[in-house]
PDB file of C-alpha atoms and ligand atoms in Angstrom:
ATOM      1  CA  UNK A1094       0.000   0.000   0.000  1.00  0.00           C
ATOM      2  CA  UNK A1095       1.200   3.515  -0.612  1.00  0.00           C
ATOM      3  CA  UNK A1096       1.893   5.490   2.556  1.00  0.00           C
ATOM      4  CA  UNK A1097      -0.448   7.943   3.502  1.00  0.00           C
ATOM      5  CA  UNK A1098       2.560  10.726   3.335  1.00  0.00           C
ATOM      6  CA  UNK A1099       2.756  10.181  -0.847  1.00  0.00           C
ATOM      7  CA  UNK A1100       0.758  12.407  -2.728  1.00  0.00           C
ATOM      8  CA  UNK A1101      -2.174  10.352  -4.912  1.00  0.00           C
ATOM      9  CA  UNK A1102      -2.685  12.797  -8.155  1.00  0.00           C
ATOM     10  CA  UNK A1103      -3.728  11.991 -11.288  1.00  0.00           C
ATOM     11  CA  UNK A1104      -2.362  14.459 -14.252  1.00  0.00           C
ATOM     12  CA  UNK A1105      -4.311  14.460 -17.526  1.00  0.00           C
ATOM     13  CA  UNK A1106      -2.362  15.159 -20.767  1.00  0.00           C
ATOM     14  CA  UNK A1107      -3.804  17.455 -22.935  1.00  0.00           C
ATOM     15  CA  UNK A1108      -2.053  16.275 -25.361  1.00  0.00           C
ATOM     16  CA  UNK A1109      -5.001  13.567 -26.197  1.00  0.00           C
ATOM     17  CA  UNK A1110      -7.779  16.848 -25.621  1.00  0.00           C
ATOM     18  CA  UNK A1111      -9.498  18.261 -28.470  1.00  0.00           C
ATOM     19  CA  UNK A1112      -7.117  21.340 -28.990  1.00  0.00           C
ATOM     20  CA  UNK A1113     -10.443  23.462 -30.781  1.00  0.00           C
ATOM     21  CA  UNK A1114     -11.362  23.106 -26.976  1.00  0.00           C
ATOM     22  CA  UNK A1115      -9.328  23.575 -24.602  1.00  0.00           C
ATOM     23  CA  UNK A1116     -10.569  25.345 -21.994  1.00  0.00           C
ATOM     24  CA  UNK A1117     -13.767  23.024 -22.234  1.00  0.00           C
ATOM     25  CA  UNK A1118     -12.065  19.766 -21.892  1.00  0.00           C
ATOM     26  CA  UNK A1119      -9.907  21.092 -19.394  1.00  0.00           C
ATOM     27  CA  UNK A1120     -13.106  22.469 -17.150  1.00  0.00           C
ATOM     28  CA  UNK A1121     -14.597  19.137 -17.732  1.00  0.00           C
ATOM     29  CA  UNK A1122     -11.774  17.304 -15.868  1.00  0.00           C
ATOM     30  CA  UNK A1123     -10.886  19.871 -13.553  1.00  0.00           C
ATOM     31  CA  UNK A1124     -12.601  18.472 -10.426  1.00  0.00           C
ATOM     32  CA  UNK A1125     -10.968  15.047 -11.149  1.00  0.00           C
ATOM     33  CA  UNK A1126      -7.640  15.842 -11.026  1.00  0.00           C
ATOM     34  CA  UNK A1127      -4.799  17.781  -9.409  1.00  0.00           C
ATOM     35  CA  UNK A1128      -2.539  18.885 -12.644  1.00  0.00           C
ATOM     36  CA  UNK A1129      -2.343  19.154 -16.061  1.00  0.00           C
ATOM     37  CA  UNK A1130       0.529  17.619 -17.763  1.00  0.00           C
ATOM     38  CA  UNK A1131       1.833  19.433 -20.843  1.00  0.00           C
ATOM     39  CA  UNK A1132       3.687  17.762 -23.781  1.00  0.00           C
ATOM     40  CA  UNK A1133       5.522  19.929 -25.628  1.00  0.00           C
ATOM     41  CA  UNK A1134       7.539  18.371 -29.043  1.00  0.00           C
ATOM     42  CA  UNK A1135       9.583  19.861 -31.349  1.00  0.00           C
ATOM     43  CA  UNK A1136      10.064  17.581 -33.716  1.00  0.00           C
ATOM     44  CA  UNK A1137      13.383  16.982 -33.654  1.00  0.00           C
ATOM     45  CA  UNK A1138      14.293  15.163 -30.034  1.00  0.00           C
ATOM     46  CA  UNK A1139      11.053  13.352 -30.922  1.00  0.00           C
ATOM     47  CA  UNK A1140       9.852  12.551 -33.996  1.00  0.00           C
ATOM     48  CA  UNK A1141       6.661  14.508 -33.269  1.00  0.00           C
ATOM     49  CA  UNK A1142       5.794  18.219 -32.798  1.00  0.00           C
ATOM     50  CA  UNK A1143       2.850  19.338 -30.569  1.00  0.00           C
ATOM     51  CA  UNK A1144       2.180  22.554 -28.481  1.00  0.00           C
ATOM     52  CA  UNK A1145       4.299  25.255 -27.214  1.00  0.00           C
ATOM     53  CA  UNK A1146       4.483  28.408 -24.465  1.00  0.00           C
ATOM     54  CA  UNK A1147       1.959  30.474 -26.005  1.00  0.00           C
ATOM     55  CA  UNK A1148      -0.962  27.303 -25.170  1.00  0.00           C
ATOM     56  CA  UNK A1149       0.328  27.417 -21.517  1.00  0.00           C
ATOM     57  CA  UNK A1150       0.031  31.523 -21.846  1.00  0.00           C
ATOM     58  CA  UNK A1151      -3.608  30.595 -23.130  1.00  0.00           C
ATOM     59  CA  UNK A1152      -4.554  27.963 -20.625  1.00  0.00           C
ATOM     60  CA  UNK A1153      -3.000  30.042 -17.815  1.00  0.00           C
ATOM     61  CA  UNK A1154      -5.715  32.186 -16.917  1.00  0.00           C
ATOM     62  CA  UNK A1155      -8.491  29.636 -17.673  1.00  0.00           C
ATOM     63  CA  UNK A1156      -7.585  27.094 -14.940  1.00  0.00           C
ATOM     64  CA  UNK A1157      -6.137  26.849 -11.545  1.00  0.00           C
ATOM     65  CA  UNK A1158      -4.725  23.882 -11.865  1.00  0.00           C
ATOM     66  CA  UNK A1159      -0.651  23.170 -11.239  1.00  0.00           C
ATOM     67  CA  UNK A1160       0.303  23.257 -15.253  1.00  0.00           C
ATOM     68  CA  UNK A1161       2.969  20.260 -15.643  1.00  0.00           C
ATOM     69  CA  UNK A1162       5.321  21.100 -18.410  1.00  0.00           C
ATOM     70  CA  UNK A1163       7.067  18.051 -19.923  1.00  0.00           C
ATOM     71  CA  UNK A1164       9.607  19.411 -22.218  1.00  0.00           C
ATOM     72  CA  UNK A1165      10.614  17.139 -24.790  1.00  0.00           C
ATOM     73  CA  UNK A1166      12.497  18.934 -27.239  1.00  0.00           C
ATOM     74  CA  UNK A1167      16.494  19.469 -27.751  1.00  0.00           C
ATOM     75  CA  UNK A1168      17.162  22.683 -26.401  1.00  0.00           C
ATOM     76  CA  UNK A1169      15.332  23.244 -23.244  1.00  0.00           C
ATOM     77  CA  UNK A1170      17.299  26.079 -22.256  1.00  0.00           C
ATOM     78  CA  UNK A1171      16.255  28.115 -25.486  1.00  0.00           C
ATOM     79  CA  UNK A1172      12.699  28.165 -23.522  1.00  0.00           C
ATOM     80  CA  UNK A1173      12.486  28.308 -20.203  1.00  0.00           C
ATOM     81  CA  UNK A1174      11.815  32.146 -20.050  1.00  0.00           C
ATOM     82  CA  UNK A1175       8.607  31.688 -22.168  1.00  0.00           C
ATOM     83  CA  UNK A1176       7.311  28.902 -19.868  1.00  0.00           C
ATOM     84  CA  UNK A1177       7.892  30.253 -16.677  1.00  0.00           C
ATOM     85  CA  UNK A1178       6.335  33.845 -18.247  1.00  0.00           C
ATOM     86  CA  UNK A1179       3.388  31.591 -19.589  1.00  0.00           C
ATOM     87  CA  UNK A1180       3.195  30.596 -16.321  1.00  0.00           C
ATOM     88  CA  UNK A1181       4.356  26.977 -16.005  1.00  0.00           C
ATOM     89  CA  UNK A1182       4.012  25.893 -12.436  1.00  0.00           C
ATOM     90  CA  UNK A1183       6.992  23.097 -13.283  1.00  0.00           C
ATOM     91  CA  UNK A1184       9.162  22.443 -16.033  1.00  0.00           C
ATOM     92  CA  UNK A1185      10.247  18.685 -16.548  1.00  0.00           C
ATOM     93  CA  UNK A1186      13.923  18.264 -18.567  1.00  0.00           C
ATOM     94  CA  UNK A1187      15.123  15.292 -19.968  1.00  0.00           C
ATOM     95  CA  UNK A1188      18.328  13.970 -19.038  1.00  0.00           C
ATOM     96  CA  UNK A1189      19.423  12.329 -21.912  1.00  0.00           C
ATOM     97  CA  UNK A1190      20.411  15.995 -23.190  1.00  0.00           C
ATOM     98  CA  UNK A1191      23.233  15.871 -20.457  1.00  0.00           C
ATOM     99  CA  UNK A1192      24.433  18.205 -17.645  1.00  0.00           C
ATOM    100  CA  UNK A1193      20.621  19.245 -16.975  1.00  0.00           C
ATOM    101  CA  UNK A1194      21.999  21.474 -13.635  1.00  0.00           C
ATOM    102  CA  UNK A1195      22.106  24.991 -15.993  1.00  0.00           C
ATOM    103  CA  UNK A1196      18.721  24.533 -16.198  1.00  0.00           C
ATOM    104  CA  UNK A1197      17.958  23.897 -13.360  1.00  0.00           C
ATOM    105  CA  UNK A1198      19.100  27.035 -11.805  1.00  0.00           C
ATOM    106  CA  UNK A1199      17.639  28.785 -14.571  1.00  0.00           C
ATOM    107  CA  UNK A1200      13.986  27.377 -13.237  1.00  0.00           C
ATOM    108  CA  UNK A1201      14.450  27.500  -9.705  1.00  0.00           C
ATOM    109  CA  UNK A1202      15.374  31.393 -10.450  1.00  0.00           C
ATOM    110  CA  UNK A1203      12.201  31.909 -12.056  1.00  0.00           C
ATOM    111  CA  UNK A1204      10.217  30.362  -9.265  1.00  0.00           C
ATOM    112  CA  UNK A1205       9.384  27.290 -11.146  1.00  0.00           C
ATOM    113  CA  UNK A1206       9.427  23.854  -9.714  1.00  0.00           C
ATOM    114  CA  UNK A1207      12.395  21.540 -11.017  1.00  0.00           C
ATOM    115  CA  UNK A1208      11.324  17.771 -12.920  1.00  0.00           C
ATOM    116  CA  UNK A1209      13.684  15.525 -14.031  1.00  0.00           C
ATOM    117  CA  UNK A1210      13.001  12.750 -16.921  1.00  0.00           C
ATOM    118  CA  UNK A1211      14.128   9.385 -17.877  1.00  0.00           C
ATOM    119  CA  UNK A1212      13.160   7.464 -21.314  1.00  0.00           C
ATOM    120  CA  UNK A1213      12.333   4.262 -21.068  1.00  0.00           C
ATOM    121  CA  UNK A1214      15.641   2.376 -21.907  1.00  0.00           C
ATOM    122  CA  UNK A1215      17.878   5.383 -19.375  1.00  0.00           C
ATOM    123  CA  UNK A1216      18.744   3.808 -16.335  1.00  0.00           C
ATOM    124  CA  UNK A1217      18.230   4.920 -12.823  1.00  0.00           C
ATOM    125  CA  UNK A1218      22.114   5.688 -12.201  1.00  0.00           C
ATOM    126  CA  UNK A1219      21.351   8.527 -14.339  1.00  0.00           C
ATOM    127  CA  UNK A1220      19.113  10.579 -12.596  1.00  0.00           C
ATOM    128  CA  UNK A1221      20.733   9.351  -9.039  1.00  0.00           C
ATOM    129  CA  UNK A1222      23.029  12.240  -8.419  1.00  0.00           C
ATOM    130  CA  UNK A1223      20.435  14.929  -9.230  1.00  0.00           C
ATOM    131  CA  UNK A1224      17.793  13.616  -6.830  1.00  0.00           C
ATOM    132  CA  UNK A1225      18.613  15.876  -4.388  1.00  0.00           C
ATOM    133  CA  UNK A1226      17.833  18.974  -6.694  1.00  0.00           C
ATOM    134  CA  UNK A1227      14.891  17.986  -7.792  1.00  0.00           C
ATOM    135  CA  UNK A1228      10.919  18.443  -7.167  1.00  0.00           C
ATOM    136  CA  UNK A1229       9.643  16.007  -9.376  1.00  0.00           C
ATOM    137  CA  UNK A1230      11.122  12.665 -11.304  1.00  0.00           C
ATOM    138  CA  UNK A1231       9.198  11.598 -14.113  1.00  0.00           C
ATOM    139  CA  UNK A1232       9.560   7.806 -15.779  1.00  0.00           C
ATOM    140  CA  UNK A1233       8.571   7.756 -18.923  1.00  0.00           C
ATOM    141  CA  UNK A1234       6.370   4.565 -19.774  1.00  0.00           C
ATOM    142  CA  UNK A1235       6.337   4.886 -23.080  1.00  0.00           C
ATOM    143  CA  UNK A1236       8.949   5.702 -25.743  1.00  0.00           C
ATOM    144  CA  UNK A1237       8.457   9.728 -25.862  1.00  0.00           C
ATOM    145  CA  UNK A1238       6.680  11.307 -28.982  1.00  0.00           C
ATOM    146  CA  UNK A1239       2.894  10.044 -28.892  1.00  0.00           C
ATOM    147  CA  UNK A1240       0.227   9.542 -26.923  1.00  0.00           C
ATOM    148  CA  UNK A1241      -1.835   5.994 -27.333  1.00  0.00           C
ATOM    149  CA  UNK A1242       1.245   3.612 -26.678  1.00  0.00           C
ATOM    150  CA  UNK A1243       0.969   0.244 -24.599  1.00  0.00           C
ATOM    151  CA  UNK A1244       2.847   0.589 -21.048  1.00  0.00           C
ATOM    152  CA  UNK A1245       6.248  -0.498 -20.800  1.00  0.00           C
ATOM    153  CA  UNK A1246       5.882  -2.599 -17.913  1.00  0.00           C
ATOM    154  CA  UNK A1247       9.715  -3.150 -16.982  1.00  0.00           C
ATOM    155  CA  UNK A1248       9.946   0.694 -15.989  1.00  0.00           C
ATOM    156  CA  UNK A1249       8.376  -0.265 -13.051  1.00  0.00           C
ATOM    157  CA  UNK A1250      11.496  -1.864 -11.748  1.00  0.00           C
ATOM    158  CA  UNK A1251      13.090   1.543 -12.075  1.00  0.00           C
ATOM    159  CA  UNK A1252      10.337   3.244 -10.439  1.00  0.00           C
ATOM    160  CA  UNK A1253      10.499   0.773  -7.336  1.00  0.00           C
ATOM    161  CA  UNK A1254      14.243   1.344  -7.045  1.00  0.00           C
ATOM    162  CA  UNK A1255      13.397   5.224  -6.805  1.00  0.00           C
ATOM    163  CA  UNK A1256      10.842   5.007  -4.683  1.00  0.00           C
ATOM    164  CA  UNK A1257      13.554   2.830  -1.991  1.00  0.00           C
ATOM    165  CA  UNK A1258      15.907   5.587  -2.471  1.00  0.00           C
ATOM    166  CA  UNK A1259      13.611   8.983  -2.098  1.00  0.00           C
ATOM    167  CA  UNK A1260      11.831   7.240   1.258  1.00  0.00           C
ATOM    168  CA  UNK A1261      15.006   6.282   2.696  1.00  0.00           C
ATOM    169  CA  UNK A1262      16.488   9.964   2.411  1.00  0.00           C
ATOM    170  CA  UNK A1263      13.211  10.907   2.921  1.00  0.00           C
ATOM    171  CA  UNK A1264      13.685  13.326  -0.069  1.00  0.00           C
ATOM    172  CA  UNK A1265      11.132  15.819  -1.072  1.00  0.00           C
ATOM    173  CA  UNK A1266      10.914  14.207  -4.431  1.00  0.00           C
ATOM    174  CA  UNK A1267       7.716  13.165  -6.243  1.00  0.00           C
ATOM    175  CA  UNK A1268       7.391  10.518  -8.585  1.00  0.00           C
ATOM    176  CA  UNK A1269       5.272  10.257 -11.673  1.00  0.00           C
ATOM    177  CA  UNK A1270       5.031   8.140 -14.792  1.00  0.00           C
ATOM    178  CA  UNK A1271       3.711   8.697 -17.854  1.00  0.00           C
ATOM    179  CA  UNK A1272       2.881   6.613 -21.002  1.00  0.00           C
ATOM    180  CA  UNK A1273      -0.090   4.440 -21.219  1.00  0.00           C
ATOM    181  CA  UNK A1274      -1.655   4.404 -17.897  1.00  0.00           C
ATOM    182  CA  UNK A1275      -5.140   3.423 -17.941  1.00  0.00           C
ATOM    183  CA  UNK A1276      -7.243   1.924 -14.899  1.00  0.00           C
ATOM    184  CA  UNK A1277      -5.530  -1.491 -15.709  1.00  0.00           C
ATOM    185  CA  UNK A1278      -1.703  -0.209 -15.377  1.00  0.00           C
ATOM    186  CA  UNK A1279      -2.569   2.366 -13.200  1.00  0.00           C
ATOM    187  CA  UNK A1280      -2.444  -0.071 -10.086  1.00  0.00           C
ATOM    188  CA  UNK A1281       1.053  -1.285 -10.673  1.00  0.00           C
ATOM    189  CA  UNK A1282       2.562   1.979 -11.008  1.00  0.00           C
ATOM    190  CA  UNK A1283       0.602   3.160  -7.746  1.00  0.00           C
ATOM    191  CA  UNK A1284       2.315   0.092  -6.376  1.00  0.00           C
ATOM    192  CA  UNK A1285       5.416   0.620  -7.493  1.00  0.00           C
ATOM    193  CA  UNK A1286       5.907   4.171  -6.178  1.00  0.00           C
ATOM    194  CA  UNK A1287       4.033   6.759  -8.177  1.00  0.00           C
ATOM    195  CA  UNK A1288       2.586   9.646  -6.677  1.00  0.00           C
ATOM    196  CA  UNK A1289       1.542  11.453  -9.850  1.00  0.00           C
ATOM    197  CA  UNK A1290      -0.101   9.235 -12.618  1.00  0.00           C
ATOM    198  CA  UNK A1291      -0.543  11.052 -16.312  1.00  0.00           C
ATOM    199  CA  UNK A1292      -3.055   9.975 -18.250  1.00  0.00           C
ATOM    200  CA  UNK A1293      -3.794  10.960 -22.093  1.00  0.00           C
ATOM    201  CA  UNK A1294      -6.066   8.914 -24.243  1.00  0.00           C
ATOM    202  CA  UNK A1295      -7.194   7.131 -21.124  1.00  0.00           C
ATOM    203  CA  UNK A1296      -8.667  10.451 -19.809  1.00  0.00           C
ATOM    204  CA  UNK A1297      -9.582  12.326 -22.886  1.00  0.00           C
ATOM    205  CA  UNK A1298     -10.798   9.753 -25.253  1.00  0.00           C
ATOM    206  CA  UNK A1299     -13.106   8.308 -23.019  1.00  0.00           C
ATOM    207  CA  UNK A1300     -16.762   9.650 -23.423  1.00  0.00           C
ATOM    208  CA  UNK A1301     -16.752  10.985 -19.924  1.00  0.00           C
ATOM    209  CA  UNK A1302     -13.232  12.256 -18.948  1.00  0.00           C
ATOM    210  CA  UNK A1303     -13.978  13.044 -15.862  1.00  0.00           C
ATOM    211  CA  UNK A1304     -15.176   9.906 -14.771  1.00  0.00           C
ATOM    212  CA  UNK A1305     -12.336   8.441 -16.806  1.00  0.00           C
ATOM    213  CA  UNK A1306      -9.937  10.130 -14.317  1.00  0.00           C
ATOM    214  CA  UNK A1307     -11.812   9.421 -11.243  1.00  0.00           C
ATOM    215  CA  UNK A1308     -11.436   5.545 -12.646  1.00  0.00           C
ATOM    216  CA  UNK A1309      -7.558   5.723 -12.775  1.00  0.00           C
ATOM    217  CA  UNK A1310      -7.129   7.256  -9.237  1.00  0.00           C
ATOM    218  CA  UNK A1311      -9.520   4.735  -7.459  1.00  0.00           C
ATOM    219  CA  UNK A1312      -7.692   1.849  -9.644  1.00  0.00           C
ATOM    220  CA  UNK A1313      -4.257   3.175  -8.280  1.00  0.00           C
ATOM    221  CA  UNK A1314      -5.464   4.394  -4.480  1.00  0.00           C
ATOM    222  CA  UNK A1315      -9.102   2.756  -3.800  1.00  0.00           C
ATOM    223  CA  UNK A1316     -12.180   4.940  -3.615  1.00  0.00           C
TER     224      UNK A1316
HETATM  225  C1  LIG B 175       4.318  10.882 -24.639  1.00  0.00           C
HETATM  226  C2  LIG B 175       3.824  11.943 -23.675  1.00  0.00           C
HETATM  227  C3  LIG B 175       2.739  11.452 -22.786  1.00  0.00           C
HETATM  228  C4  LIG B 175       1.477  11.107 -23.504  1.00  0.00           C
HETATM  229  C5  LIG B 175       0.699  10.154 -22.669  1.00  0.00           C
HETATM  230  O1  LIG B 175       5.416  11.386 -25.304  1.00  0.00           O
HETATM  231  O2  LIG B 175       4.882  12.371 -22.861  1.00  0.00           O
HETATM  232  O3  LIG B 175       2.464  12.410 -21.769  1.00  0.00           O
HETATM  233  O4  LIG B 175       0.676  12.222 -23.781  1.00  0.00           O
HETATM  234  O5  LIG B 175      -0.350   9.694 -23.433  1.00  0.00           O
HETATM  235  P1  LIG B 175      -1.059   8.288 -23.141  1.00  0.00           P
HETATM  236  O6  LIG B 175      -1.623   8.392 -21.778  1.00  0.00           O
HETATM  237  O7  LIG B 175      -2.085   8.227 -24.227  1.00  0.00           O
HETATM  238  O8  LIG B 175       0.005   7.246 -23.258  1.00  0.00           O
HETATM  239 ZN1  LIG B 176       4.456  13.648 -21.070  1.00  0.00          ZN
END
């Protein structure tokens, strides 16, 4: 069972919302959830492009919610300014671009809270020497670039291992995974560790998303 001192949130991706309306789909899941995670793609460290700063500028004074910017494009740095002006509440990096402590400093002196990601086939070791700096470590469950993948169960291993190392420390570190979490795969990442669980098609293309998200969070963390 989870401890009681984890956080239990469930983060829709808008990346699976209809985009012609936003602030509609996002109102709709609002009371179901406790952020909304952001994809942002540029085509080029994925092979995918989605939505940029001026979306979170749009969203920002439509919703209340904590807006969760995953970052998955090759020059982070290039951006961080526009986010945290948007008015990103986090900005997630990926580590696989290397040294990702420049930016860090560049987000905490903006105000923004710090995330840290891992790809599917990165090992732990290399996000163990930043968990001290961090606010939130994301494992990514899928491969990055689109929503609608199956879950890569064999992250969860990973996950576990974090979850061992952030309760022994007792670091203020929360973990979330993303990439194909549905009610079914929800429970073994709330197992494994997670505190934050992102959800895209699972939330958005169901008829009733708010429902759909209340689904996932009872799977993970009972009723
Ligand atoms: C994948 C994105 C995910 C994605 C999740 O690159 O980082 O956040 O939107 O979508 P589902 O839940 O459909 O796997
Ligand atoms: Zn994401």
């Amino acid at each position: 069972m989870a401890s009681p001192s984890r956080s239990r949130k469930i983060a829709p991706s808008i990346l699976a919302a209809d985009f012609a309306h936003l602030a509609d789909e996002v109102a709709k899941v609002t009371p179901e959830c406790d952020l909304l995670h952001v994809d942002v793609m540029d085509g080029h460290f994925v092979p995918n492009i989605s939505i940029g700063p001026a979306v979170v500028t749009s969203l920002r004074p439509v919703t209340d919610l904590y807006l969760d910017c995953h970052l998955m494009i090759e020059n982070p740095g290039d951006f961080l300014d526009q986010f945290a002006k948007a008015g990103a509440d986090s900005c997630t990096v990926h580590v696989e671009l290397g040294d990702p402590r420049p930016l860090f400093d560049r987000m905490r002196a903006h105000g923004m809270r710090v995330g840290l990601v891992l790809n599917p086939e990165t090992p732990l070791d290399a996000v163990v020497p930043y968990l001290t700096e961090i606010d939130i470590l994301l494992f990514m469950s899928v491969h990055p670039g689109f929503g609608g993948q199956a879950f890569l169960p064999e992250v969860l291993d990973k996950l576990r291992a974090a979850r061992a190392i952030v309760d022994e420390q007792s670091l203020p570190v929360e973990l979330e995974i993303d990439g194909g979490i549905n009610h079914e795969t929800a429970p073994p990442a709330a197992e494994a560790g997670a505190d934050i669980l992102v959800a895209g098609s699972a939330v958005f293309g169901a008829p009733d998303s708010a429902a759909a998200a209340r689904a996932i969070s009872d799977a993970a963390w009972g009723a």
